[in-house]
Amino acid sequence: MRRLLPDPAETSVDEALATLDFADEGPAERPYLFTNFVLSLDGRATLGGRSGKLGSDADTAMLVGLRKRAEGVMIGAGTMRVERYGQLRNNRLVCVVSGSLELPWDAELFTCGEGRVVVFTSSENEAPETATDVHLVRHEGLVDLVEAMRYLRAEEGIGSLLCEGGPHLHAQLLEADLVDELFVTHAAKLAGGEGPHLVAGLPERERALELAWLLHEPTTGELFARYRVRR
Ligand SMILES: NC(=O)c1ccc[n+]([C@@H]2O[C@H](COP(=O)([O-])OP(=O)(O)OC[C@H]3O[C@@H](n4cnc5c(N)ncnc54)[C@H](OP(=O)(O)O)[C@@H]3O)[C@@H](O)[C@H]2O)c1
């Protein structure tokens, strides 16, 4: 892998990520929040309904490495239903945002019996019994993501949070100005079809980003970009 920006040099995913320490960067009222997505050249976030076919071993290494830099991982219910997360050993907490509470309760994340899951929900339903410790935090109407972030910082002590999508959750986090950085894998592929994009339902407005690094993986042609949100 080669770093194209800044300071061109040979590097690796591990070496690039070793420079990151997000633990103390967040403001007092919420975790430092960074997001990770893989996209095709035509801007699709899925191929065959999943994100996995867009990525590669290097992209997986980036995702796993980013998880290690985060105390918690956040996903939307749509992503949980499609990707059916398993146990995330490197993270103290996984949080899921769901209006309906219709989650794949038989997925390993809920059945493994390890770790802690917080589900922010606006549903009044109860969750089924799970081997994993699942804590429901209820909101009225839609989940208030500013309040959810405050909860994660104040009640769970989460200082750094990786959001792995999907596009609907990502758009709301951006609109609420809660995102600090975006890690985007630009796959050297076209996907076509009608799949989702990086964001879904984001109101039109220019939001300036600063390109903090650009890495190139020659075996796949992927570009790994790290953007900071300009404030
Ligand atoms: N390329 C990538 O890197 C990448 C990353 C992630 C996901 N994806 C793909 O994206 C697709 C899923 O997209 P998506 O946009 O539907 O996923 P999503 O954003 O993960 O989930 C949307 C769901 O999250 C819940 N939600 C989000 N914000 C909420 C709020 N404020 N209050 C209450 N509930 C809220 C709702 O759940 P309920 O329906 O339970 O009410 C909503 O239907 C999948 O195909 C997945 O593979 C791709």
PDB file of C-alpha atoms in Angstrom, residues 101 103 105 126-132 134:
ATOM      1  CA  LEU A 101     -37.061  -3.094  17.355  1.00  0.00           C
ATOM      2  CA  LEU A 103     -33.893  -6.955  14.791  1.00  0.00           C
ATOM      3  CA  TRP A 105     -32.294 -11.513  17.519  1.00  0.00           C
ATOM      4  CA  GLU A 126     -39.955  -5.535  24.652  1.00  0.00           C
ATOM      5  CA  ALA A 127     -36.811  -7.232  23.392  1.00  0.00           C
ATOM      6  CA  PRO A 128     -36.648 -11.043  23.654  1.00  0.00           C
ATOM      7  CA  GLU A 129     -34.368 -12.717  26.189  1.00  0.00           C
ATOM      8  CA  THR A 130     -30.811 -12.767  24.840  1.00  0.00           C
ATOM      9  CA  ALA A 131     -27.594 -14.367  26.060  1.00  0.00           C
ATOM     10  CA  THR A 132     -25.791 -11.067  25.426  1.00  0.00           C
ATOM     11  CA  VAL A 134     -28.848  -5.958  25.811  1.00  0.00           C
TER      12      VAL A 134
END
